[in-house]
Coordinates of N, CA and C in Angstrom, one line a residue:
M1 N 186.4 55.5 133.7 CA 185.1 55.0 134.5 C 184.4 57.0 134.6
K2 N 185.4 57.5 134.8 CA 185.2 59.2 135.8 C 185.6 59.6 134.3
K3 N 186.8 59.3 133.3 CA 186.6 60.2 132.4 C 184.7 59.9 131.2
L4 N 184.8 58.7 131.0 CA 183.3 58.6 130.8 C 182.3 59.9 131.6
L5 N 181.9 59.5 131.8 CA 181.4 60.8 132.5 C 181.5 62.1 132.4
L6 N 182.9 62.5 132.7 CA 183.0 63.9 132.1 C 182.9 64.0 131.1
S7 N 183.3 63.1 129.9 CA 182.7 63.7 128.6 C 181.6 63.5 128.4
A8 N 180.8 62.4 128.7 CA 179.2 63.1 128.9 C 178.2 64.3 129.0
C9 N 178.7 64.1 130.4 CA 178.4 65.7 130.6 C 178.8 67.0 130.1
F10 N 180.3 66.9 129.6 CA 180.0 68.1 128.7 C 180.2 68.2 127.2
G11 N 179.4 67.0 126.6 CA 178.6 66.5 125.7 C 177.6 66.9 125.8
A12 N 176.6 66.6 127.4 CA 175.9 67.4 127.3 C 175.2 68.8 126.7
L13 N 176.5 69.7 127.9 CA 176.4 70.6 128.1 C 176.1 71.7 126.4
L14 N 177.1 70.6 125.2 CA 177.6 71.2 124.1 C 176.2 71.3 123.4
L15 N 175.2 70.2 123.5 CA 173.7 69.9 123.2 C 172.7 71.0 123.7
A16 N 173.0 71.7 124.7 CA 172.0 72.4 125.6 C 171.9 73.5 124.9
G17 N 173.8 73.9 124.9 CA 174.3 75.2 124.1 C 173.3 75.6 122.3
C18 N 173.6 74.3 121.7 CA 173.2 74.4 120.2 C 171.8 74.1 120.8
S19 N 171.0 74.2 121.6 CA 169.7 73.7 121.3 C 168.8 74.7 121.4
G20 N 170.0 75.4 122.5 CA 169.1 77.3 122.6 C 170.2 77.6 122.0
K21 N 171.0 78.1 121.2 CA 170.8 79.1 119.9 C 169.8 78.7 119.1
V22 N 169.2 77.5 119.2 CA 168.1 77.5 117.9 C 166.9 77.9 117.8
E23 N 166.7 77.6 119.5 CA 165.4 78.6 119.4 C 165.0 79.6 119.9
K24 N 166.4 80.5 120.3 CA 166.4 81.3 120.5 C 165.4 82.1 119.8
P25 N 163.9 82.8 120.5 CA 163.2 83.6 119.2 C 163.7 84.9 118.3
K26 N 163.2 84.8 117.0 CA 163.8 85.9 116.1 C 162.9 86.7 115.7
E27 N 163.4 88.4 115.9 CA 162.3 89.0 115.6 C 161.4 89.2 115.1
E28 N 159.8 89.7 115.6 CA 159.3 89.4 114.1 C 159.4 90.9 113.8
P29 N 159.4 90.5 112.2 CA 159.5 91.7 110.7 C 158.3 92.5 111.3
V30 N 157.0 92.0 111.8 CA 155.7 92.7 111.3 C 155.8 94.3 112.0
E31 N 156.4 94.8 113.6 CA 156.0 95.5 113.8 C 157.5 96.7 112.7
K32 N 158.4 96.7 112.1 CA 158.8 97.3 111.7 C 158.5 97.5 110.3
E33 N 157.7 96.2 109.4 CA 156.9 96.6 108.3 C 155.9 98.1 108.9
A34 N 155.1 98.1 109.9 CA 153.9 98.2 110.3 C 154.4 100.0 110.6
V35 N 155.7 100.0 111.4 CA 157.1 102.0 111.4 C 156.8 102.3 109.3
Q36 N 157.6 101.6 108.4 CA 157.9 102.0 107.4 C 156.8 102.2 107.0
E37 N 155.2 101.8 107.0 CA 154.3 101.8 106.6 C 153.8 102.9 107.0
Q38 N 153.3 103.0 107.8 CA 153.2 104.9 109.0 C 154.2 105.8 108.8
E39 N 155.8 105.4 108.2 CA 156.6 106.7 107.9 C 156.0 107.1 106.6
T40 N 155.7 106.2 105.7 CA 155.3 106.6 104.3 C 153.8 106.7 104.6
E41 N 153.1 107.4 104.9 CA 152.0 107.5 103.9 C 151.2 108.9 103.8
E42 N 150.9 109.0 102.7 CA 150.9 109.7 102.0 C 150.1 111.1 103.1
V43 N 150.6 112.5 103.0 CA 150.6 113.5 103.2 C 150.0 114.6 102.2
V44 N 148.3 114.7 102.6 CA 147.7 115.5 100.9 C 147.7 117.2 101.6
T45 N 148.4 117.8 100.7 CA 147.3 118.9 100.4 C 146.9 119.4 99.8
F46 N 146.8 121.3 99.9 CA 145.3 121.4 99.2 C 145.9 121.7 96.9
E47 N 146.8 121.6 97.3 CA 147.4 120.9 95.6 C 147.7 119.8 95.5
N48 N 147.2 118.9 95.9 CA 147.0 117.6 95.3 C 146.3 117.2 94.7
I49 N 144.3 118.0 95.7 CA 143.6 117.7 95.0 C 143.2 117.4 93.8
D50 N 141.6 117.2 92.6 CA 141.4 117.0 91.9 C 141.8 118.6 91.1
A51 N 142.1 119.4 89.7 CA 142.7 120.6 89.6 C 141.3 121.3 89.8
G52 N 140.0 120.6 88.8 CA 138.5 121.1 89.0 C 138.3 121.5 90.2
S53 N 138.3 121.0 91.2 CA 137.7 120.8 92.7 C 138.1 121.7 93.0
K54 N 140.0 122.1 92.7 CA 140.8 123.6 93.7 C 140.3 124.6 93.0
A55 N 139.7 124.5 91.5 CA 139.6 125.9 91.3 C 138.4 126.7 91.5
T56 N 137.0 125.0 91.8 CA 136.0 125.4 92.4 C 135.6 125.8 94.2
V57 N 136.9 125.3 95.4 CA 137.2 126.2 96.6 C 137.5 127.2 96.2
E58 N 138.7 127.1 95.6 CA 139.4 128.7 95.9 C 138.8 130.5 94.5
K59 N 137.5 129.5 94.4 CA 136.4 130.8 94.2 C 135.4 131.1 94.9
L60 N 135.4 130.0 96.1 CA 134.5 129.9 96.8 C 135.5 131.1 97.7
V61 N 136.1 130.4 98.3 CA 136.7 131.3 99.6 C 137.1 132.8 99.1
K62 N 138.1 133.1 97.6 CA 137.9 134.8 97.3 C 136.5 135.1 97.0
K63 N 135.4 134.8 96.8 CA 133.3 135.7 97.0 C 133.5 135.4 98.3
Y64 N 133.7 134.3 99.1 CA 133.5 134.3 100.7 C 134.5 135.8 101.1
N65 N 135.3 135.9 101.1 CA 135.8 137.0 101.5 C 134.8 138.4 101.7
T66 N 135.4 138.4 100.2 CA 134.5 139.9 99.8 C 133.0 140.3 99.9
M67 N 132.4 138.8 100.1 CA 131.3 139.3 100.8 C 131.4 139.9 102.2
V68 N 132.6 138.7 103.5 CA 132.6 139.6 104.1 C 132.7 141.6 104.4
E69 N 133.9 141.5 103.2 CA 134.3 143.3 103.6 C 133.1 143.4 102.8
F70 N 132.1 143.4 102.1 CA 131.1 143.8 101.7 C 129.3 143.8 103.4
M71 N 130.6 143.2 104.3 CA 129.1 143.6 105.2 C 130.2 144.3 106.4
K72 N 131.2 144.8 106.6 CA 131.9 145.0 107.2 C 131.2 146.8 106.7
Q73 N 131.8 146.8 105.4 CA 131.6 148.9 105.1 C 130.1 148.8 104.7
D74 N 128.6 147.8 104.7 CA 127.6 148.2 105.4 C 127.3 149.8 106.4
E75 N 126.8 151.0 104.7 CA 126.7 151.5 105.8 C 125.7 151.9 107.4
E76 N 124.5 151.2 106.8 CA 123.0 150.9 107.9 C 123.6 149.5 108.6
E77 N 123.9 148.8 108.4 CA 124.3 147.7 109.2 C 125.2 147.7 109.1
P78 N 126.2 147.7 109.9 CA 127.9 146.3 109.2 C 128.1 145.4 109.5
I79 N 128.5 144.4 109.7 CA 128.5 143.5 110.3 C 129.7 142.1 110.1
E80 N 130.9 142.2 111.3 CA 132.1 141.6 111.0 C 132.5 140.3 111.3
I81 N 132.4 140.0 110.3 CA 133.0 137.9 110.7 C 133.8 137.2 110.1
A82 N 134.6 136.9 110.7 CA 136.1 135.9 110.5 C 135.9 135.7 108.8
S83 N 137.5 136.0 107.7 CA 137.2 135.8 106.7 C 138.6 134.3 106.7
M84 N 138.4 134.3 105.7 CA 139.3 132.3 105.2 C 140.6 133.4 104.6
S85 N 140.9 132.1 104.8 CA 142.9 132.9 104.9 C 143.2 132.0 103.3
E86 N 143.5 133.3 102.5 CA 144.8 133.2 101.3 C 145.7 133.4 101.1
P87 N 146.2 132.3 100.4 CA 146.1 131.4 99.9 C 145.5 129.8 100.2
L88 N 145.5 129.4 100.2 CA 145.0 127.2 101.2 C 146.2 126.1 101.3
T89 N 146.9 126.4 101.8 CA 147.8 125.5 101.9 C 148.6 124.9 103.2
N90 N 147.4 124.5 103.5 CA 146.9 123.6 104.5 C 146.8 122.2 104.5
E91 N 147.6 121.3 105.4 CA 146.7 119.4 105.1 C 145.9 119.4 104.7
L92 N 145.3 118.5 104.4 CA 143.8 117.8 104.2 C 143.6 116.6 105.1
T93 N 142.6 116.4 105.7 CA 142.6 115.6 107.2 C 142.3 114.2 106.2
V94 N 142.5 113.2 106.6 CA 141.2 112.0 106.6 C 140.5 111.6 107.5
E95 N 139.3 111.5 106.6 CA 138.1 110.7 107.4 C 137.8 109.4 106.5
D96 N 136.4 109.2 107.1 CA 136.4 107.8 106.5 C 136.5 107.3 105.5
N97 N 135.6 108.3 104.5 CA 135.2 108.3 103.1 C 135.5 109.3 102.1
G98 N 136.8 109.7 103.2 CA 137.9 110.6 102.1 C 138.4 111.7 102.4
F99 N 138.1 112.7 102.7 CA 139.3 113.8 103.3 C 138.6 115.3 103.8
S100 N 138.5 115.7 104.5 CA 138.6 117.9 104.7 C 139.7 118.0 104.4
Q101 N 139.0 119.1 105.1 CA 140.0 120.9 104.5 C 139.5 121.9 105.5
T102 N 140.1 122.6 106.2 CA 139.9 123.3 107.2 C 140.0 124.9 106.0
L103 N 139.0 125.6 105.9 CA 139.0 126.7 105.3 C 139.3 128.0 106.4
L104 N 138.1 127.9 107.3 CA 137.8 129.0 108.2 C 137.5 127.9 109.8
D105 N 138.6 128.9 111.1 CA 138.8 128.0 112.2 C 139.0 129.4 112.7
A106 N 137.5 130.0 113.4 CA 138.0 131.1 114.4 C 136.3 131.4 114.9
D107 N 137.0 132.7 116.5 CA 136.2 132.2 117.5 C 135.7 133.5 117.0
V108 N 134.4 133.3 117.9 CA 132.9 134.9 117.3 C 133.5 135.4 117.9
L109 N 133.6 137.1 117.4 CA 134.6 138.5 118.0 C 134.3 138.7 118.8
G110 N 134.9 139.3 119.7 CA 134.4 139.3 121.1 C 134.0 138.1 121.8
Y111 N 133.5 137.3 122.1 CA 132.7 136.2 122.3 C 133.0 134.9 122.7
D112 N 132.7 133.6 123.4 CA 133.5 132.6 123.9 C 133.2 131.2 122.5
G113 N 131.7 131.5 122.3 CA 132.1 130.4 120.7 C 132.8 131.1 119.6
H114 N 132.5 129.2 118.9 CA 133.9 129.4 118.3 C 133.1 128.9 117.1
Y115 N 133.9 129.0 115.4 CA 133.2 127.6 114.2 C 134.6 127.9 113.4
V116 N 134.1 126.3 113.0 CA 135.1 125.6 111.8 C 133.6 125.8 110.5
I117 N 134.8 126.3 109.2 CA 134.3 125.7 108.3 C 135.2 124.8 107.4
N118 N 134.5 123.5 107.0 CA 136.0 122.9 106.0 C 135.0 122.6 104.6
S119 N 135.9 122.5 104.0 CA 135.6 121.3 102.2 C 136.1 119.9 102.7
K120 N 134.6 119.1 101.6 CA 135.2 117.6 102.1 C 134.9 117.2 100.6
Y121 N 136.0 116.6 100.3 CA 136.2 116.4 99.0 C 136.2 114.1 99.8
D122 N 136.3 113.7 97.8 CA 136.4 111.7 98.0 C 137.5 111.3 98.0
A123 N 137.4 110.4 98.5 CA 138.3 109.2 97.7 C 139.6 110.1 97.4
E124 N 139.0 110.3 95.6 CA 139.4 110.8 94.3 C 139.8 112.2 94.3
K125 N 139.9 112.7 96.0 CA 139.5 114.3 96.0 C 139.7 115.6 95.0
R126 N 138.0 114.9 94.8 CA 136.7 115.5 94.5 C 136.3 116.3 95.2
I127 N 135.7 117.4 95.4 CA 135.0 118.4 96.2 C 133.8 117.9 96.3
T128 N 133.4 117.6 96.8 CA 131.6 117.0 97.5 C 131.0 117.6 98.3
G129 N 131.8 118.8 98.9 CA 130.5 119.6 99.6 C 131.5 120.4 101.0
Y130 N 130.7 120.7 101.9 CA 130.9 122.0 102.6 C 130.6 121.7 103.8
S131 N 131.0 121.8 105.5 CA 130.5 122.5 106.7 C 130.4 123.0 107.1
L132 N 129.8 123.6 108.3 CA 129.8 124.2 109.3 C 129.6 124.2 110.2
K133 N 130.7 124.5 111.6 CA 130.5 123.9 113.2 C 130.6 124.3 113.6
A134 N 130.2 124.7 115.1 CA 129.6 125.9 115.3 C 129.7 125.5 117.3
E135 N 130.2 126.0 118.6 CA 129.6 125.6 119.3 C 130.9 126.4 120.4
G136 N 130.0 126.6 121.5 CA 130.5 127.0 122.8 C 129.3 128.2 122.7
L137 N 128.4 128.5 122.0 CA 127.6 129.7 121.9 C 126.8 130.3 122.6
N138 N 126.2 131.1 123.3 CA 126.3 131.9 125.0 C 124.4 132.2 124.6
M139 N 124.0 130.6 124.6 CA 122.6 131.4 124.2 C 121.7 131.6 125.0
L140 N 121.9 132.1 126.1 CA 121.4 132.9 126.8 C 121.6 134.6 127.5
S141 N 122.4 135.4 125.9 CA 122.3 136.8 125.4 C 121.5 136.9 125.5
E142 N 121.4 138.3 126.0 CA 120.0 139.0 125.6 C 120.9 140.1 123.5
E143 N 121.7 140.0 123.4 CA 121.9 140.3 122.4 C 122.6 139.6 121.0
G144 N 122.5 138.4 121.5 CA 122.1 136.9 120.7 C 123.1 137.2 119.2
D145 N 124.5 138.3 119.8 CA 125.4 138.7 118.8 C 126.7 137.1 118.4
D146 N 126.9 136.8 119.4 CA 127.5 135.5 119.1 C 126.4 135.1 117.4
L147 N 125.5 134.7 118.2 CA 124.6 133.3 117.2 C 124.1 134.3 116.4
V148 N 124.2 135.3 115.5 CA 124.4 136.5 114.4 C 125.5 136.1 113.9
E149 N 126.7 136.3 114.6 CA 128.0 136.1 113.6 C 127.8 134.2 113.4
V150 N 127.5 133.9 113.8 CA 127.4 132.1 112.8 C 126.5 132.0 111.6
F151 N 125.2 132.5 112.6 CA 124.3 132.7 111.1 C 124.7 133.6 109.9
T152 N 125.3 134.3 110.1 CA 125.9 135.1 109.4 C 127.0 134.4 108.2
A153 N 127.6 134.2 108.7 CA 128.6 132.8 108.1 C 127.9 132.1 107.5
I154 N 126.1 131.1 108.3 CA 126.1 130.1 107.5 C 125.4 130.2 106.4
A155 N 124.9 132.0 106.5 CA 124.2 132.8 105.1 C 124.6 132.6 103.7
A156 N 126.0 133.3 104.2 CA 127.3 133.8 103.1 C 127.8 132.2 102.8
L157 N 127.6 131.1 103.4 CA 127.9 129.8 102.6 C 126.9 130.4 101.4
I158 N 125.6 129.8 101.9 CA 124.1 130.2 101.0 C 124.7 131.1 99.6
E159 N 124.7 131.8 100.3 CA 125.2 133.0 99.2 C 126.1 133.3 98.4
V160 N 127.1 132.2 98.1 CA 128.5 132.5 97.6 C 128.1 130.8 96.2
L161 N 127.8 130.7 97.5 CA 127.4 128.5 96.6 C 126.3 129.0 96.0
G162 N 125.5 130.2 95.4 CA 124.4 130.5 93.9 C 123.4 130.3 94.8
L163 N 123.1 129.3 95.9 CA 121.2 129.2 96.5 C 120.6 130.1 97.1
N164 N 119.3 129.8 97.8 CA 118.3 130.6 97.4 C 118.6 131.0 98.5
I165 N 118.4 132.6 99.1 CA 119.2 132.6 100.5 C 116.6 133.0 100.9
D166 N 116.1 133.3 100.4 CA 115.1 133.4 101.1 C 114.0 131.9 101.5
L167 N 114.9 130.4 100.1 CA 114.6 129.4 100.7 C 115.1 129.0 102.4
Y168 N 116.7 129.2 102.4 CA 117.3 128.8 103.7 C 116.7 129.5 104.6
E169 N 116.0 129.9 104.6 CA 115.7 131.5 105.6 C 114.5 130.7 106.6
A170 N 113.7 129.9 105.6 CA 112.3 129.4 105.8 C 112.5 127.6 105.8
E171 N 113.6 127.3 105.8 CA 113.7 126.1 106.0 C 114.5 126.1 106.9
S172 N 115.5 126.7 107.8 CA 115.8 126.8 108.9 C 114.6 127.4 110.2
D173 N 113.9 128.4 109.8 CA 112.9 128.0 110.5 C 112.1 126.9 111.2
K174 N 111.7 126.3 109.9 CA 111.1 125.3 110.1 C 112.2 124.5 111.3
A175 N 113.4 124.1 111.1 CA 114.3 123.5 111.9 C 114.4 123.8 113.0
L176 N 113.7 125.3 113.1 CA 113.9 125.7 114.5 C 112.4 125.0 115.5
D177 N 111.4 125.0 114.5 CA 110.3 125.1 115.4 C 110.6 123.2 115.3
E178 N 110.8 122.4 114.3 CA 110.7 121.2 114.4 C 112.1 120.8 116.2
D179 N 111.7 121.4 117.1 CA 112.2 120.7 118.2 C 113.7 120.4 118.5
F180 N 114.1 120.9 117.6 CA 115.5 121.6 117.4 C 116.4 120.4 117.1
G181 N 115.9 119.6 115.7 CA 116.1 118.3 115.9 C 117.2 118.9 114.4
T182 N 117.3 117.5 113.2 CA 118.0 117.4 112.2 C 117.2 117.7 110.8
H183 N 117.2 118.6 109.8 CA 116.4 118.4 109.0 C 117.0 118.8 107.8
T184 N 116.9 118.5 107.0 CA 117.0 118.6 105.5 C 116.3 119.1 104.3
Y185 N 117.2 119.8 103.4 CA 116.3 120.0 102.2 C 117.1 120.3 101.0
T186 N 117.0 120.1 99.6 CA 117.7 120.7 98.6 C 116.8 121.3 97.9
D187 N 118.3 122.4 97.2 CA 118.4 123.8 96.3 C 119.7 123.3 95.6
G188 N 118.5 123.8 94.2 CA 120.0 123.0 93.3 C 121.0 122.3 93.5
D189 N 122.4 122.3 93.2 CA 122.2 120.8 93.0 C 123.2 120.6 95.1
Y190 N 122.5 120.9 95.5 CA 123.3 121.1 97.0 C 121.9 120.7 97.9
T191 N 122.6 119.5 98.6 CA 120.9 119.0 99.6 C 121.9 119.5 101.8
I192 N 120.6 120.0 102.1 CA 122.1 121.4 102.9 C 121.0 120.5 104.2
S193 N 121.8 120.0 105.5 CA 121.1 119.4 106.6 C 122.3 120.4 107.7
M194 N 120.9 120.8 107.9 CA 121.2 121.6 109.3 C 121.1 120.9 111.0
N195 N 122.0 120.8 111.5 CA 121.5 119.6 112.7 C 122.1 120.8 114.2
F196 N 120.5 121.0 114.6 CA 119.8 122.2 115.5 C 119.5 121.1 116.9
E197 N 120.5 119.5 116.9 CA 119.9 118.8 118.6 C 120.5 119.4 119.0
D198 N 122.0 119.7 119.7 CA 122.3 120.5 120.4 C 122.5 122.0 120.7
F199 N 121.6 122.8 120.1 CA 121.0 123.6 119.7 C 121.4 124.8 120.8
L200 N 120.5 123.9 122.1 CA 120.4 124.9 124.3 C 121.8 124.6 124.0
A201 N 122.8 123.4 123.7 CA 123.9 123.6 124.0 C 125.1 124.4 123.8
G202 N 124.7 125.1 122.7 CA 125.1 126.3 121.9 C 125.8 125.8 121.0
E203 N 125.6 124.3 120.0 CA 126.2 123.9 119.5 C 124.8 123.5 117.7
I204 N 125.9 123.9 116.5 CA 124.7 124.1 115.5 C 126.2 123.5 114.4
S205 N 125.5 122.6 113.8 CA 125.9 122.7 112.7 C 125.0 122.0 111.1
V206 N 126.1 122.6 110.1 CA 125.4 122.7 108.5 C 126.5 121.7 107.6
D207 N 126.0 120.9 107.6 CA 126.8 120.4 105.8 C 125.5 120.7 104.7
Y208 N 126.2 121.5 103.9 CA 125.3 121.8 102.6 C 126.6 120.9 101.3
N209 N 126.0 119.8 100.8 CA 126.6 118.0 100.1 C 125.9 118.7 98.4
L210 N 127.2 118.0 97.2 CA 126.9 118.5 96.5 C 125.9 117.1 96.1
T211 N 124.9 117.2 95.4 CA 124.5 115.9 94.9 C 125.1 115.0 93.7
K212 N 124.9 116.2 92.7 CA 126.1 115.6 91.1 C 126.7 115.9 91.3

């Protein structure tokens, strides 16, 4: 009898051991797949964008930098602002509807303000426009030199895009008169949107969006 009980207990232990082995949770492959997907995520550089768009942006950068040099050398009223880096080699940033690329990331010379100029692309890496965003501007400065640099950069983009500078000046005056809100107008192949909602907090943004 005792021998039978020992045999029964030994059998039960074997069954329990087998049962535990079968029920041992397996490692889920989902996390591993997610890591692999993240590791193989596409890195997009300027060399990967549409050839026509690449040529367009390169030309804009060259024209912008030429205008910067002209303004520095003006004998009557020289203005010094930052130039864009050449050649463009930095990676593009993934956005909700495509990509963006930093063309200029600069501090306002001698002041606390900062501004960034980006080119914008759709999901097919074709140029869709440009943007300028500024922050940290000193609105209480009597000289207003930090504002001069940012507004000069905005106007420089208007010029190199072949748009009407007089129309821009008139429309920007309207934007500042409209309780510092958002103002949009069309000029040629571009829709220009000026956002002055946080103007008094030292922030300005302007988008130059292609309509075609």
